[in-house]
């Protein structure tokens, strides 16, 4: 429907936990459509309502154009495996900046769909990483907080130079 403006790091709204969605209506559907358009335009594989300054627990993930679209309302991790995996992560709010992050390789999570129906599902591999990344963002945890202090400081210096342009 519309490509929205994406907040740039370190916007303080990216550090606030988002409120649970309680109204499953046309406005929520429009928000999800806008998130999908915005994510594709960025480009990215995942986005949350927080990235566009909307205080709602909504995430949209699509790993590739030929892959399924995942819309998660009020998502939360139920359990996570003890074994870890590393993937390169970044954010539409910090374009061009990436680094490897270690997270559980498998998760069980709960979410609602656009009608408010509750589901419990499992994910592994890169999808599990993306879901955890977006839930962190909905909790006000920007992805660079998962990096060591040294890696985070190095990335932030690079971001300062990059974002001045």
C-alpha atoms as a PDB file:
ATOM      1  CA  UNK A   1       0.000   0.000   0.000  1.00  0.00           C
ATOM      2  CA  UNK A   2       2.668   2.553   1.002  1.00  0.00           C
ATOM      3  CA  UNK A   3       6.350   2.743   1.688  1.00  0.00           C
ATOM      4  CA  UNK A   4       6.821   4.378   5.089  1.00  0.00           C
ATOM      5  CA  UNK A   5       9.813   6.296   6.437  1.00  0.00           C
ATOM      6  CA  UNK A   6      12.158   4.053   8.397  1.00  0.00           C
ATOM      7  CA  UNK A   7      13.599   5.392  11.659  1.00  0.00           C
ATOM      8  CA  UNK A   8      17.391   5.535  11.693  1.00  0.00           C
ATOM      9  CA  UNK A   9      19.553   4.348  14.551  1.00  0.00           C
ATOM     10  CA  UNK A  10      19.901   5.756  17.261  1.00  0.00           C
ATOM     11  CA  UNK A  11      16.299   7.013  17.238  1.00  0.00           C
ATOM     12  CA  UNK A  12      15.038   6.529  20.833  1.00  0.00           C
ATOM     13  CA  UNK A  13      11.817   4.897  19.577  1.00  0.00           C
ATOM     14  CA  UNK A  14      13.942   1.898  18.516  1.00  0.00           C
ATOM     15  CA  UNK A  15      14.823   1.322  22.186  1.00  0.00           C
ATOM     16  CA  UNK A  16      11.254   1.212  23.505  1.00  0.00           C
ATOM     17  CA  UNK A  17       9.327  -2.024  23.952  1.00  0.00           C
ATOM     18  CA  UNK A  18       6.215  -2.059  21.777  1.00  0.00           C
ATOM     19  CA  UNK A  19       2.666  -2.407  23.069  1.00  0.00           C
ATOM     20  CA  UNK A  20       0.622  -5.538  22.443  1.00  0.00           C
ATOM     21  CA  UNK A  21      -1.893  -5.381  19.633  1.00  0.00           C
ATOM     22  CA  UNK A  22      -5.488  -5.633  20.837  1.00  0.00           C
ATOM     23  CA  UNK A  23      -7.455  -4.532  17.749  1.00  0.00           C
ATOM     24  CA  UNK A  24      -7.422  -6.931  14.816  1.00  0.00           C
ATOM     25  CA  UNK A  25      -9.004  -4.712  12.215  1.00  0.00           C
ATOM     26  CA  UNK A  26      -8.486  -3.135   8.789  1.00  0.00           C
ATOM     27  CA  UNK A  27      -5.984  -0.670  10.264  1.00  0.00           C
ATOM     28  CA  UNK A  28      -3.761  -3.579  11.369  1.00  0.00           C
ATOM     29  CA  UNK A  29      -4.002  -5.156   7.909  1.00  0.00           C
ATOM     30  CA  UNK A  30      -3.024  -1.813   6.324  1.00  0.00           C
ATOM     31  CA  UNK A  31      -0.058  -1.528   8.712  1.00  0.00           C
ATOM     32  CA  UNK A  32       1.138  -5.000   7.673  1.00  0.00           C
ATOM     33  CA  UNK A  33       0.760  -4.113   3.981  1.00  0.00           C
ATOM     34  CA  UNK A  34       2.798  -0.942   4.551  1.00  0.00           C
ATOM     35  CA  UNK A  35       5.443  -2.904   6.467  1.00  0.00           C
ATOM     36  CA  UNK A  36       5.771  -5.381   3.603  1.00  0.00           C
ATOM     37  CA  UNK A  37       6.112  -2.588   1.009  1.00  0.00           C
ATOM     38  CA  UNK A  38       8.610  -0.739   3.222  1.00  0.00           C
ATOM     39  CA  UNK A  39      10.674  -3.882   3.872  1.00  0.00           C
ATOM     40  CA  UNK A  40      10.878  -4.726   0.183  1.00  0.00           C
ATOM     41  CA  UNK A  41      11.842  -1.156  -0.722  1.00  0.00           C
ATOM     42  CA  UNK A  42      14.555  -0.984   1.972  1.00  0.00           C
ATOM     43  CA  UNK A  43      15.460  -3.822   0.987  1.00  0.00           C
ATOM     44  CA  UNK A  44      15.356  -6.263   3.870  1.00  0.00           C
ATOM     45  CA  UNK A  45      14.078  -9.672   4.962  1.00  0.00           C
ATOM     46  CA  UNK A  46      12.336  -8.506   8.131  1.00  0.00           C
ATOM     47  CA  UNK A  47      10.804  -5.389   9.632  1.00  0.00           C
ATOM     48  CA  UNK A  48       8.753  -4.426  12.684  1.00  0.00           C
ATOM     49  CA  UNK A  49       6.253  -1.685  13.351  1.00  0.00           C
ATOM     50  CA  UNK A  50       8.920  -0.148  15.631  1.00  0.00           C
ATOM     51  CA  UNK A  51      11.135   0.461  12.588  1.00  0.00           C
ATOM     52  CA  UNK A  52       8.534   2.907  11.261  1.00  0.00           C
ATOM     53  CA  UNK A  53       7.760   4.453  14.640  1.00  0.00           C
ATOM     54  CA  UNK A  54       4.543   2.538  15.338  1.00  0.00           C
ATOM     55  CA  UNK A  55       4.204   1.278  18.912  1.00  0.00           C
ATOM     56  CA  UNK A  56       2.696  -2.144  18.141  1.00  0.00           C
ATOM     57  CA  UNK A  57       4.054  -5.701  18.381  1.00  0.00           C
ATOM     58  CA  UNK A  58       3.941  -6.497  14.661  1.00  0.00           C
ATOM     59  CA  UNK A  59       6.641  -8.081  12.515  1.00  0.00           C
ATOM     60  CA  UNK A  60       6.814  -9.065   8.867  1.00  0.00           C
ATOM     61  CA  UNK A  61       9.437 -11.490   7.535  1.00  0.00           C
ATOM     62  CA  UNK A  62      10.054 -12.802   4.041  1.00  0.00           C
ATOM     63  CA  UNK A  63      13.458 -14.421   3.501  1.00  0.00           C
ATOM     64  CA  UNK A  64      13.221 -14.247  -0.316  1.00  0.00           C
ATOM     65  CA  UNK A  65      10.556 -13.281  -2.868  1.00  0.00           C
ATOM     66  CA  UNK A  66       9.780 -16.959  -3.532  1.00  0.00           C
ATOM     67  CA  UNK A  67       9.578 -17.792   0.206  1.00  0.00           C
ATOM     68  CA  UNK A  68       6.480 -17.653   2.431  1.00  0.00           C
ATOM     69  CA  UNK A  69       5.461 -14.368   4.035  1.00  0.00           C
ATOM     70  CA  UNK A  70       5.410 -14.470   7.850  1.00  0.00           C
ATOM     71  CA  UNK A  71       3.219 -11.949   9.659  1.00  0.00           C
ATOM     72  CA  UNK A  72       3.489 -12.210  13.430  1.00  0.00           C
ATOM     73  CA  UNK A  73       1.307 -10.197  15.763  1.00  0.00           C
ATOM     74  CA  UNK A  74       2.341 -10.160  19.449  1.00  0.00           C
ATOM     75  CA  UNK A  75       5.117 -12.731  18.883  1.00  0.00           C
ATOM     76  CA  UNK A  76       7.011 -14.221  21.804  1.00  0.00           C
ATOM     77  CA  UNK A  77       9.610 -16.944  22.249  1.00  0.00           C
ATOM     78  CA  UNK A  78       8.276 -19.961  24.176  1.00  0.00           C
ATOM     79  CA  UNK A  79      11.534 -21.938  24.202  1.00  0.00           C
ATOM     80  CA  UNK A  80      14.926 -21.966  22.507  1.00  0.00           C
ATOM     81  CA  UNK A  81      17.482 -24.686  21.847  1.00  0.00           C
ATOM     82  CA  UNK A  82      20.776 -24.763  23.674  1.00  0.00           C
ATOM     83  CA  UNK A  83      22.717 -25.155  20.452  1.00  0.00           C
ATOM     84  CA  UNK A  84      23.700 -21.902  18.773  1.00  0.00           C
ATOM     85  CA  UNK A  85      24.250 -20.703  15.227  1.00  0.00           C
ATOM     86  CA  UNK A  86      25.820 -17.630  13.644  1.00  0.00           C
ATOM     87  CA  UNK A  87      24.292 -15.548  10.891  1.00  0.00           C
ATOM     88  CA  UNK A  88      25.116 -12.117   9.558  1.00  0.00           C
ATOM     89  CA  UNK A  89      22.537  -9.619  10.802  1.00  0.00           C
ATOM     90  CA  UNK A  90      21.750  -5.999  10.071  1.00  0.00           C
ATOM     91  CA  UNK A  91      18.775  -3.658  10.214  1.00  0.00           C
ATOM     92  CA  UNK A  92      16.700  -1.533   7.886  1.00  0.00           C
ATOM     93  CA  UNK A  93      17.300   1.190  10.501  1.00  0.00           C
ATOM     94  CA  UNK A  94      21.068   0.928  10.011  1.00  0.00           C
ATOM     95  CA  UNK A  95      21.496   0.221   6.283  1.00  0.00           C
ATOM     96  CA  UNK A  96      24.867  -1.067   5.150  1.00  0.00           C
ATOM     97  CA  UNK A  97      25.956  -2.182   8.634  1.00  0.00           C
ATOM     98  CA  UNK A  98      26.173  -5.922   9.360  1.00  0.00           C
ATOM     99  CA  UNK A  99      27.971  -8.312  11.674  1.00  0.00           C
ATOM    100  CA  UNK A 100      27.708 -11.921  12.815  1.00  0.00           C
ATOM    101  CA  UNK A 101      25.392 -12.616  15.747  1.00  0.00           C
ATOM    102  CA  UNK A 102      25.058 -15.897  17.632  1.00  0.00           C
ATOM    103  CA  UNK A 103      21.570 -17.051  18.595  1.00  0.00           C
ATOM    104  CA  UNK A 104      19.755 -20.322  19.373  1.00  0.00           C
ATOM    105  CA  UNK A 105      19.413 -22.451  16.249  1.00  0.00           C
ATOM    106  CA  UNK A 106      15.833 -23.596  16.958  1.00  0.00           C
ATOM    107  CA  UNK A 107      12.929 -21.864  18.670  1.00  0.00           C
ATOM    108  CA  UNK A 108       9.330 -22.453  19.589  1.00  0.00           C
ATOM    109  CA  UNK A 109       7.293 -19.264  19.420  1.00  0.00           C
ATOM    110  CA  UNK A 110       3.738 -18.059  19.845  1.00  0.00           C
ATOM    111  CA  UNK A 111       2.018 -15.343  17.813  1.00  0.00           C
ATOM    112  CA  UNK A 112      -1.329 -14.187  16.517  1.00  0.00           C
ATOM    113  CA  UNK A 113      -2.424 -13.799  12.916  1.00  0.00           C
ATOM    114  CA  UNK A 114      -4.304 -10.849  11.417  1.00  0.00           C
ATOM    115  CA  UNK A 115      -7.596 -12.219  12.772  1.00  0.00           C
ATOM    116  CA  UNK A 116      -6.220 -12.606  16.299  1.00  0.00           C
ATOM    117  CA  UNK A 117      -6.028 -16.406  16.223  1.00  0.00           C
ATOM    118  CA  UNK A 118      -3.183 -17.739  18.393  1.00  0.00           C
ATOM    119  CA  UNK A 119      -0.581 -20.117  16.938  1.00  0.00           C
ATOM    120  CA  UNK A 120       2.455 -21.898  18.313  1.00  0.00           C
ATOM    121  CA  UNK A 121       5.124 -22.780  15.759  1.00  0.00           C
ATOM    122  CA  UNK A 122       8.748 -23.874  15.444  1.00  0.00           C
ATOM    123  CA  UNK A 123      11.537 -22.370  13.372  1.00  0.00           C
ATOM    124  CA  UNK A 124      15.156 -23.255  12.753  1.00  0.00           C
ATOM    125  CA  UNK A 125      18.092 -21.929  10.796  1.00  0.00           C
ATOM    126  CA  UNK A 126      17.976 -18.447   9.330  1.00  0.00           C
ATOM    127  CA  UNK A 127      14.212 -18.089   9.901  1.00  0.00           C
ATOM    128  CA  UNK A 128      14.725 -18.748  13.635  1.00  0.00           C
ATOM    129  CA  UNK A 129      17.415 -16.058  13.695  1.00  0.00           C
ATOM    130  CA  UNK A 130      15.145 -13.549  11.912  1.00  0.00           C
ATOM    131  CA  UNK A 131      12.215 -14.198  14.248  1.00  0.00           C
ATOM    132  CA  UNK A 132      14.448 -13.740  17.316  1.00  0.00           C
ATOM    133  CA  UNK A 133      15.948 -10.564  15.800  1.00  0.00           C
ATOM    134  CA  UNK A 134      12.508  -9.022  15.180  1.00  0.00           C
ATOM    135  CA  UNK A 135      11.150 -10.026  18.601  1.00  0.00           C
ATOM    136  CA  UNK A 136      14.209  -8.400  20.172  1.00  0.00           C
ATOM    137  CA  UNK A 137      13.392  -5.209  18.250  1.00  0.00           C
ATOM    138  CA  UNK A 138       9.787  -5.339  19.479  1.00  0.00           C
ATOM    139  CA  UNK A 139      11.229  -5.627  23.001  1.00  0.00           C
ATOM    140  CA  UNK A 140      13.354  -2.497  22.408  1.00  0.00           C
ATOM    141  CA  UNK A 141      16.600  -4.447  21.963  1.00  0.00           C
ATOM    142  CA  UNK A 142      18.420  -3.185  18.874  1.00  0.00           C
ATOM    143  CA  UNK A 143      20.473  -5.952  17.237  1.00  0.00           C
ATOM    144  CA  UNK A 144      23.886  -4.381  17.913  1.00  0.00           C
ATOM    145  CA  UNK A 145      23.356  -4.991  21.639  1.00  0.00           C
ATOM    146  CA  UNK A 146      23.962  -8.682  20.822  1.00  0.00           C
ATOM    147  CA  UNK A 147      27.529  -7.856  19.715  1.00  0.00           C
ATOM    148  CA  UNK A 148      30.591  -7.768  21.952  1.00  0.00           C
ATOM    149  CA  UNK A 149      31.514  -4.284  23.144  1.00  0.00           C
ATOM    150  CA  UNK A 150      34.533  -4.212  20.809  1.00  0.00           C
ATOM    151  CA  UNK A 151      32.507  -5.220  17.748  1.00  0.00           C
ATOM    152  CA  UNK A 152      29.688  -2.811  18.672  1.00  0.00           C
ATOM    153  CA  UNK A 153      32.088   0.128  19.149  1.00  0.00           C
ATOM    154  CA  UNK A 154      33.775  -0.614  15.819  1.00  0.00           C
ATOM    155  CA  UNK A 155      30.425  -0.843  14.025  1.00  0.00           C
ATOM    156  CA  UNK A 156      29.167   2.395  15.631  1.00  0.00           C
ATOM    157  CA  UNK A 157      32.274   4.282  14.475  1.00  0.00           C
ATOM    158  CA  UNK A 158      31.695   2.967  10.968  1.00  0.00           C
ATOM    159  CA  UNK A 159      27.999   3.973  11.209  1.00  0.00           C
ATOM    160  CA  UNK A 160      28.890   7.518  12.311  1.00  0.00           C
ATOM    161  CA  UNK A 161      31.091   7.950   9.241  1.00  0.00           C
ATOM    162  CA  UNK A 162      28.516   6.284   6.985  1.00  0.00           C
ATOM    163  CA  UNK A 163      25.500   8.255   8.257  1.00  0.00           C
ATOM    164  CA  UNK A 164      27.216  11.666   7.955  1.00  0.00           C
ATOM    165  CA  UNK A 165      27.164  11.397   4.156  1.00  0.00           C
END
